[in-house]
mmCIF file of N, CA and C in Angstrom:
data_model
loop_
_atom_site.group_PDB
_atom_site.id
_atom_site.type_symbol
_atom_site.label_atom_id
_atom_site.label_comp_id
_atom_site.label_asym_id
_atom_site.label_seq_id
_atom_site.Cartn_x
_atom_site.Cartn_y
_atom_site.Cartn_z
ATOM 1 N N MET A 51 -7.169 -15.535 -6.255
ATOM 2 C CA MET A 51 -8.241 -15.599 -7.206
ATOM 3 C C MET A 51 -7.880 -14.858 -8.491
ATOM 4 N N ALA A 52 -7.172 -13.757 -8.380
ATOM 5 C CA ALA A 52 -6.840 -12.979 -9.573
ATOM 6 C C ALA A 52 -5.966 -13.784 -10.530
ATOM 7 N N LEU A 53 -5.123 -14.659 -10.004
ATOM 8 C CA LEU A 53 -4.269 -15.459 -10.885
ATOM 9 C C LEU A 53 -5.106 -16.453 -11.682
ATOM 10 N N GLY A 54 -6.172 -16.955 -11.118
ATOM 11 C CA GLY A 54 -7.100 -17.798 -11.856
ATOM 12 C C GLY A 54 -7.812 -17.007 -12.946
ATOM 13 N N VAL A 55 -8.160 -15.774 -12.634
ATOM 14 C CA VAL A 55 -8.791 -14.904 -13.623
ATOM 15 C C VAL A 55 -7.823 -14.641 -14.772
ATOM 16 N N VAL A 56 -6.547 -14.450 -14.451
ATOM 17 C CA VAL A 56 -5.538 -14.243 -15.499
ATOM 18 C C VAL A 56 -5.541 -15.425 -16.467
ATOM 19 N N GLU A 57 -5.604 -16.636 -15.933
ATOM 20 C CA GLU A 57 -5.618 -17.826 -16.796
ATOM 21 C C GLU A 57 -6.866 -17.850 -17.682
ATOM 22 N N ALA A 58 -8.009 -17.492 -17.108
ATOM 23 C CA ALA A 58 -9.249 -17.458 -17.890
ATOM 24 C C ALA A 58 -9.178 -16.395 -18.980
ATOM 25 N N VAL A 59 -8.622 -15.239 -18.654
ATOM 26 C CA VAL A 59 -8.503 -14.160 -19.633
ATOM 27 C C VAL A 59 -7.570 -14.581 -20.766
ATOM 28 N N LYS A 60 -6.451 -15.232 -20.419
ATOM 29 C CA LYS A 60 -5.524 -15.704 -21.457
ATOM 30 C C LYS A 60 -6.232 -16.688 -22.384
ATOM 31 N N SER A 61 -7.037 -17.569 -21.819
ATOM 32 C CA SER A 61 -7.760 -18.553 -22.625
ATOM 33 C C SER A 61 -8.799 -17.897 -23.536
ATOM 34 N N SER A 62 -9.363 -16.785 -23.081
ATOM 35 C CA SER A 62 -10.412 -16.115 -23.860
ATOM 36 C C SER A 62 -9.849 -15.342 -25.046
ATOM 37 N N GLY A 63 -8.562 -14.960 -24.942
ATOM 38 C CA GLY A 63 -7.962 -14.161 -26.002
ATOM 39 C C GLY A 63 -8.361 -12.697 -25.956
ATOM 40 N N LYS A 64 -9.098 -12.298 -24.941
ATOM 41 C CA LYS A 64 -9.542 -10.906 -24.823
ATOM 42 C C LYS A 64 -8.542 -10.099 -23.999
ATOM 43 N N ASP A 65 -8.600 -8.795 -24.172
ATOM 44 C CA ASP A 65 -7.736 -7.881 -23.422
ATOM 45 C C ASP A 65 -8.557 -7.307 -22.272
ATOM 46 N N ILE A 66 -8.406 -7.885 -21.078
ATOM 47 C CA ILE A 66 -9.190 -7.484 -19.913
ATOM 48 C C ILE A 66 -8.235 -7.128 -18.780
ATOM 49 N N LEU A 67 -8.464 -5.986 -18.157
ATOM 50 C CA LEU A 67 -7.666 -5.532 -17.014
ATOM 51 C C LEU A 67 -7.971 -6.409 -15.802
ATOM 52 N N VAL A 68 -6.927 -6.966 -15.176
ATOM 53 C CA VAL A 68 -7.103 -7.814 -13.998
ATOM 54 C C VAL A 68 -6.243 -7.260 -12.863
ATOM 55 N N VAL A 69 -6.880 -6.981 -11.730
ATOM 56 C CA VAL A 69 -6.196 -6.469 -10.547
ATOM 57 C C VAL A 69 -6.584 -7.343 -9.360
ATOM 58 N N GLY A 70 -5.589 -7.804 -8.609
ATOM 59 C CA GLY A 70 -5.833 -8.620 -7.422
ATOM 60 C C GLY A 70 -5.639 -7.807 -6.156
ATOM 61 N N VAL A 71 -5.862 -8.458 -5.020
ATOM 62 C CA VAL A 71 -5.744 -7.740 -3.751
ATOM 63 C C VAL A 71 -4.888 -8.466 -2.717
ATOM 64 N N ASP A 72 -4.108 -9.446 -3.122
ATOM 65 C CA ASP A 72 -3.337 -10.206 -2.145
ATOM 66 C C ASP A 72 -1.896 -9.736 -1.990
ATOM 67 N N GLY A 73 -1.291 -9.247 -3.046
ATOM 68 C CA GLY A 73 0.100 -8.837 -2.969
ATOM 69 C C GLY A 73 1.049 -9.994 -2.718
ATOM 70 N N ILE A 74 0.676 -11.203 -3.124
ATOM 71 C CA ILE A 74 1.531 -12.366 -2.900
ATOM 72 C C ILE A 74 2.644 -12.423 -3.934
ATOM 73 N N GLY A 75 3.681 -13.194 -3.635
ATOM 74 C CA GLY A 75 4.831 -13.300 -4.528
ATOM 75 C C GLY A 75 4.462 -13.746 -5.928
ATOM 76 N N GLU A 76 3.514 -14.690 -6.028
ATOM 77 C CA GLU A 76 3.090 -15.167 -7.338
ATOM 78 C C GLU A 76 2.441 -14.047 -8.149
ATOM 79 N N ALA A 77 1.730 -13.144 -7.481
ATOM 80 C CA ALA A 77 1.124 -11.998 -8.166
ATOM 81 C C ALA A 77 2.221 -11.071 -8.693
ATOM 82 N N TYR A 78 3.260 -10.824 -7.880
ATOM 83 C CA TYR A 78 4.377 -10.005 -8.330
ATOM 84 C C TYR A 78 5.023 -10.622 -9.570
ATOM 85 N N ASP A 79 5.225 -11.945 -9.544
ATOM 86 C CA ASP A 79 5.825 -12.634 -10.693
ATOM 87 C C ASP A 79 4.945 -12.506 -11.926
ATOM 88 N N SER A 80 3.637 -12.624 -11.755
ATOM 89 C CA SER A 80 2.702 -12.506 -12.870
ATOM 90 C C SER A 80 2.731 -11.099 -13.460
ATOM 91 N N ILE A 81 2.863 -10.093 -12.615
ATOM 92 C CA ILE A 81 2.988 -8.712 -13.095
ATOM 93 C C ILE A 81 4.260 -8.562 -13.916
ATOM 94 N N ARG A 82 5.357 -9.128 -13.422
ATOM 95 C CA ARG A 82 6.627 -9.059 -14.158
ATOM 96 C C ARG A 82 6.529 -9.719 -15.534
ATOM 97 N N ARG A 83 5.727 -10.787 -15.628
ATOM 98 C CA ARG A 83 5.543 -11.478 -16.905
ATOM 99 C C ARG A 83 4.551 -10.765 -17.816
ATOM 100 N N GLY A 84 3.929 -9.700 -17.329
ATOM 101 C CA GLY A 84 2.976 -8.955 -18.135
ATOM 102 C C GLY A 84 1.592 -9.594 -18.184
ATOM 103 N N GLU A 85 1.271 -10.453 -17.225
ATOM 104 C CA GLU A 85 -0.025 -11.129 -17.205
ATOM 105 C C GLU A 85 -1.017 -10.377 -16.309
ATOM 106 N N LEU A 86 -0.772 -10.357 -15.021
ATOM 107 C CA LEU A 86 -1.612 -9.628 -14.075
ATOM 108 C C LEU A 86 -1.269 -8.144 -14.193
ATOM 109 N N ASP A 87 -2.300 -7.296 -14.218
ATOM 110 C CA ASP A 87 -2.044 -5.866 -14.385
ATOM 111 C C ASP A 87 -1.570 -5.199 -13.102
ATOM 112 N N ALA A 88 -2.136 -5.612 -11.974
ATOM 113 C CA ALA A 88 -1.742 -4.987 -10.705
ATOM 114 C C ALA A 88 -2.273 -5.809 -9.541
ATOM 115 N N THR A 89 -1.723 -5.529 -8.366
ATOM 116 C CA THR A 89 -2.213 -6.119 -7.125
ATOM 117 C C THR A 89 -2.117 -5.064 -6.030
ATOM 118 N N ILE A 90 -2.954 -5.197 -5.032
ATOM 119 C CA ILE A 90 -2.869 -4.332 -3.860
ATOM 120 C C ILE A 90 -2.103 -5.105 -2.796
ATOM 121 N N ASP A 91 -1.028 -4.536 -2.305
ATOM 122 C CA ASP A 91 -0.250 -5.186 -1.254
ATOM 123 C C ASP A 91 -0.471 -4.430 0.046
ATOM 124 N N SER A 92 -0.630 -5.172 1.132
ATOM 125 C CA SER A 92 -0.832 -4.538 2.438
ATOM 126 C C SER A 92 0.381 -4.704 3.345
ATOM 127 N N PHE A 93 1.469 -5.246 2.821
ATOM 128 C CA PHE A 93 2.763 -5.303 3.497
ATOM 129 C C PHE A 93 2.673 -5.810 4.939
ATOM 130 N N PRO A 94 2.377 -7.098 5.126
ATOM 131 C CA PRO A 94 2.200 -7.652 6.467
ATOM 132 C C PRO A 94 3.403 -7.454 7.393
ATOM 133 N N PHE A 95 4.613 -7.429 6.844
ATOM 134 C CA PHE A 95 5.803 -7.219 7.678
ATOM 135 C C PHE A 95 5.710 -5.883 8.414
ATOM 136 N N TYR A 96 5.280 -4.849 7.704
ATOM 137 C CA TYR A 96 5.190 -3.526 8.315
ATOM 138 C C TYR A 96 3.963 -3.419 9.218
ATOM 139 N N LYS A 97 2.888 -4.110 8.863
ATOM 140 C CA LYS A 97 1.725 -4.155 9.753
ATOM 141 C C LYS A 97 2.115 -4.774 11.089
ATOM 142 N N ALA A 98 2.943 -5.813 11.041
ATOM 143 C CA ALA A 98 3.393 -6.467 12.277
ATOM 144 C C ALA A 98 4.229 -5.513 13.125
ATOM 145 N N GLN A 99 5.074 -4.712 12.478
ATOM 146 C CA GLN A 99 5.861 -3.727 13.235
ATOM 147 C C GLN A 99 4.942 -2.722 13.925
ATOM 148 N N ILE A 100 3.933 -2.277 13.201
ATOM 149 C CA ILE A 100 2.988 -1.318 13.775
ATOM 150 C C ILE A 100 2.236 -1.960 14.933
ATOM 151 N N ALA A 101 1.775 -3.191 14.746
ATOM 152 C CA ALA A 101 1.046 -3.893 15.811
ATOM 153 C C ALA A 101 1.921 -4.081 17.039
ATOM 154 N N GLY A 102 3.186 -4.433 16.837
ATOM 155 C CA GLY A 102 4.105 -4.596 17.965
ATOM 156 C C GLY A 102 4.310 -3.300 18.715
ATOM 157 N N GLU A 103 4.461 -2.215 17.979
ATOM 158 C CA GLU A 103 4.642 -0.921 18.632
ATOM 159 C C GLU A 103 3.392 -0.520 19.413
ATOM 160 N N VAL A 104 2.222 -0.749 18.836
ATOM 161 C CA VAL A 104 0.970 -0.416 19.523
ATOM 162 C C VAL A 104 0.840 -1.236 20.799
ATOM 163 N N MET A 105 1.192 -2.525 20.726
ATOM 164 C CA MET A 105 1.114 -3.380 21.903
ATOM 165 C C MET A 105 2.028 -2.850 23.012
ATOM 166 N N LEU A 106 3.265 -2.527 22.653
ATOM 167 C CA LEU A 106 4.211 -2.030 23.653
ATOM 168 C C LEU A 106 3.755 -0.707 24.260
ATOM 169 N N ARG A 107 3.220 0.160 23.419
ATOM 170 C CA ARG A 107 2.723 1.440 23.928
ATOM 171 C C ARG A 107 1.533 1.228 24.868
ATOM 172 N N SER A 108 0.661 0.310 24.491
ATOM 173 C CA SER A 108 -0.498 0.014 25.321
ATOM 174 C C SER A 108 -0.070 -0.563 26.670
ATOM 175 N N LEU A 109 0.863 -1.513 26.647
ATOM 176 C CA LEU A 109 1.376 -2.092 27.891
ATOM 177 C C LEU A 109 2.075 -1.043 28.745
ATOM 178 N N GLY A 110 2.652 -0.036 28.090
ATOM 179 C CA GLY A 110 3.321 1.040 28.813
ATOM 180 C C GLY A 110 2.373 2.118 29.305
ATOM 181 N N GLY A 111 1.081 1.939 29.047
ATOM 182 C CA GLY A 111 0.103 2.900 29.542
ATOM 183 C C GLY A 111 -0.101 4.106 28.651
ATOM 184 N N GLN A 112 0.448 4.105 27.462
ATOM 185 C CA GLN A 112 0.273 5.233 26.561
ATOM 186 C C GLN A 112 -1.097 5.169 25.891
ATOM 187 N N GLU A 113 -1.621 6.323 25.578
ATOM 188 C CA GLU A 113 -2.891 6.383 24.862
ATOM 189 C C GLU A 113 -2.655 6.008 23.401
ATOM 190 N N ILE A 114 -3.528 5.176 22.887
ATOM 191 C CA ILE A 114 -3.417 4.710 21.504
ATOM 192 C C ILE A 114 -4.449 5.454 20.660
ATOM 193 N N PRO A 115 -4.051 5.960 19.509
ATOM 194 C CA PRO A 115 -5.026 6.643 18.641
ATOM 195 C C PRO A 115 -6.172 5.699 18.261
ATOM 196 N N ARG A 116 -7.331 6.252 18.049
ATOM 197 C CA ARG A 116 -8.502 5.458 17.672
ATOM 198 C C ARG A 116 -8.304 4.825 16.291
ATOM 199 N N VAL A 117 -7.612 5.509 15.400
ATOM 200 C CA VAL A 117 -7.369 5.017 14.047
ATOM 201 C C VAL A 117 -5.862 4.969 13.819
ATOM 202 N N LEU A 118 -5.400 3.844 13.286
ATOM 203 C CA LEU A 118 -3.978 3.695 12.979
ATOM 204 C C LEU A 118 -3.804 3.474 11.485
ATOM 205 N N TRP A 119 -2.803 4.081 10.902
ATOM 206 C CA TRP A 119 -2.494 3.909 9.492
ATOM 207 C C TRP A 119 -1.659 2.656 9.317
ATOM 208 N N THR A 120 -2.033 1.831 8.370
ATOM 209 C CA THR A 120 -1.203 0.707 7.968
ATOM 210 C C THR A 120 -0.998 0.814 6.464
ATOM 211 N N PRO A 121 0.184 0.465 6.000
ATOM 212 C CA PRO A 121 0.511 0.706 4.597
ATOM 213 C C PRO A 121 -0.232 -0.218 3.632
ATOM 214 N N GLN A 122 -0.626 0.342 2.510
ATOM 215 C CA GLN A 122 -1.157 -0.391 1.371
ATOM 216 C C GLN A 122 -0.725 0.362 0.128
ATOM 217 N N ALA A 123 -0.542 -0.375 -0.969
ATOM 218 C CA ALA A 123 -0.153 0.286 -2.211
ATOM 219 C C ALA A 123 -0.555 -0.559 -3.399
ATOM 220 N N LEU A 124 -0.808 0.125 -4.491
ATOM 221 C CA LEU A 124 -1.065 -0.537 -5.764
ATOM 222 C C LEU A 124 0.279 -0.889 -6.381
ATOM 223 N N ILE A 125 0.475 -2.169 -6.665
ATOM 224 C CA ILE A 125 1.710 -2.639 -7.275
ATOM 225 C C ILE A 125 1.408 -2.973 -8.732
ATOM 226 N N ASP A 126 2.158 -2.354 -9.636
ATOM 227 C CA ASP A 126 1.984 -2.628 -11.061
ATOM 228 C C ASP A 126 3.351 -2.713 -11.722
ATOM 229 N N SER A 127 3.394 -2.707 -13.028
ATOM 230 C CA SER A 127 4.666 -2.874 -13.731
ATOM 231 C C SER A 127 5.636 -1.718 -13.485
ATOM 232 N N GLU A 128 5.128 -0.585 -13.042
ATOM 233 C CA GLU A 128 5.989 0.577 -12.795
ATOM 234 C C GLU A 128 6.779 0.455 -11.487
ATOM 235 N N ASN A 129 6.235 -0.262 -10.496
ATOM 236 C CA ASN A 129 6.911 -0.295 -9.196
ATOM 237 C C ASN A 129 7.126 -1.709 -8.654
ATOM 238 N N VAL A 130 6.853 -2.739 -9.451
ATOM 239 C CA VAL A 130 6.921 -4.115 -8.964
ATOM 240 C C VAL A 130 8.313 -4.496 -8.458
ATOM 241 N N ASP A 131 9.349 -3.864 -8.968
ATOM 242 C CA ASP A 131 10.703 -4.202 -8.547
ATOM 243 C C ASP A 131 11.309 -3.199 -7.563
ATOM 244 N N LYS A 132 10.530 -2.236 -7.127
ATOM 245 C CA LYS A 132 11.016 -1.278 -6.135
ATOM 246 C C LYS A 132 10.882 -1.883 -4.739
ATOM 247 N N PRO A 133 11.765 -1.519 -3.829
ATOM 248 C CA PRO A 133 11.634 -2.008 -2.448
ATOM 249 C C PRO A 133 10.360 -1.461 -1.803
ATOM 250 N N ALA A 134 9.756 -2.274 -0.953
ATOM 251 C CA ALA A 134 8.521 -1.866 -0.276
ATOM 252 C C ALA A 134 8.707 -0.543 0.469
ATOM 253 N N GLU A 135 9.853 -0.372 1.105
ATOM 254 C CA GLU A 135 10.103 0.853 1.875
ATOM 255 C C GLU A 135 9.959 2.092 0.989
ATOM 256 N N GLU A 136 10.426 1.981 -0.234
ATOM 257 C CA GLU A 136 10.348 3.106 -1.165
ATOM 258 C C GLU A 136 8.904 3.334 -1.623
ATOM 259 N N ILE A 137 8.202 2.266 -1.898
ATOM 260 C CA ILE A 137 6.826 2.379 -2.389
ATOM 261 C C ILE A 137 5.935 3.054 -1.360
ATOM 262 N N ILE A 138 6.058 2.675 -0.100
ATOM 263 C CA ILE A 138 5.150 3.205 0.927
ATOM 264 C C ILE A 138 5.771 4.339 1.743
ATOM 265 N N GLY A 139 7.017 4.679 1.452
ATOM 266 C CA GLY A 139 7.672 5.756 2.191
ATOM 267 C C GLY A 139 7.969 5.388 3.635
ATOM 268 N N TRP A 140 8.282 4.120 3.876
ATOM 269 C CA TRP A 140 8.515 3.621 5.234
ATOM 270 C C TRP A 140 9.860 4.090 5.767
ATOM 271 N N THR A 141 9.855 4.535 7.004
ATOM 272 C CA THR A 141 11.097 4.798 7.727
ATOM 273 C C THR A 141 10.994 4.088 9.059
ATOM 274 N N ASP A 142 12.087 3.539 9.502
ATOM 275 C CA ASP A 142 12.080 2.845 10.787
ATOM 276 C C ASP A 142 11.780 3.840 11.900
ATOM 277 N N PRO A 143 11.077 3.388 12.937
ATOM 278 C CA PRO A 143 10.748 4.279 14.035
ATOM 279 C C PRO A 143 11.996 4.756 14.766
ATOM 280 N N VAL A 144 11.936 5.956 15.273
ATOM 281 C CA VAL A 144 13.021 6.520 16.080
ATOM 282 C C VAL A 144 12.506 6.618 17.500
ATOM 283 N N TYR A 145 13.232 6.029 18.422
ATOM 284 C CA TYR A 145 12.795 6.006 19.818
ATOM 285 C C TYR A 145 13.609 6.990 20.632
ATOM 286 N N ALA A 146 12.948 7.669 21.551
ATOM 287 C CA ALA A 146 13.623 8.604 22.443
ATOM 288 C C ALA A 146 14.493 7.840 23.415
ATOM 289 N N LYS A 147 15.607 8.434 23.778
ATOM 290 C CA LYS A 147 16.520 7.787 24.726
ATOM 291 C C LYS A 147 16.257 8.263 26.119
#
């Protein structure tokens, strides 16, 4: 939806801040072009890793915390080209042997 708003804003000739919430590739491209101001990305790849780990822990009988952190970040022209791992401070899990 934010990309549609960008088109409307361009047509209006006004300077309006536009921020989306999908974090899709097209939004990243629009930020690089200086059109969309920012997007919120929830990094589904890392959410899937967290979900997989929670599933395995649950199947193994481990207690699961009531609240789990999943990464989200504001992506703008300052960090649009940085790797996701750097933006959210992601490190791969370390498993005990």
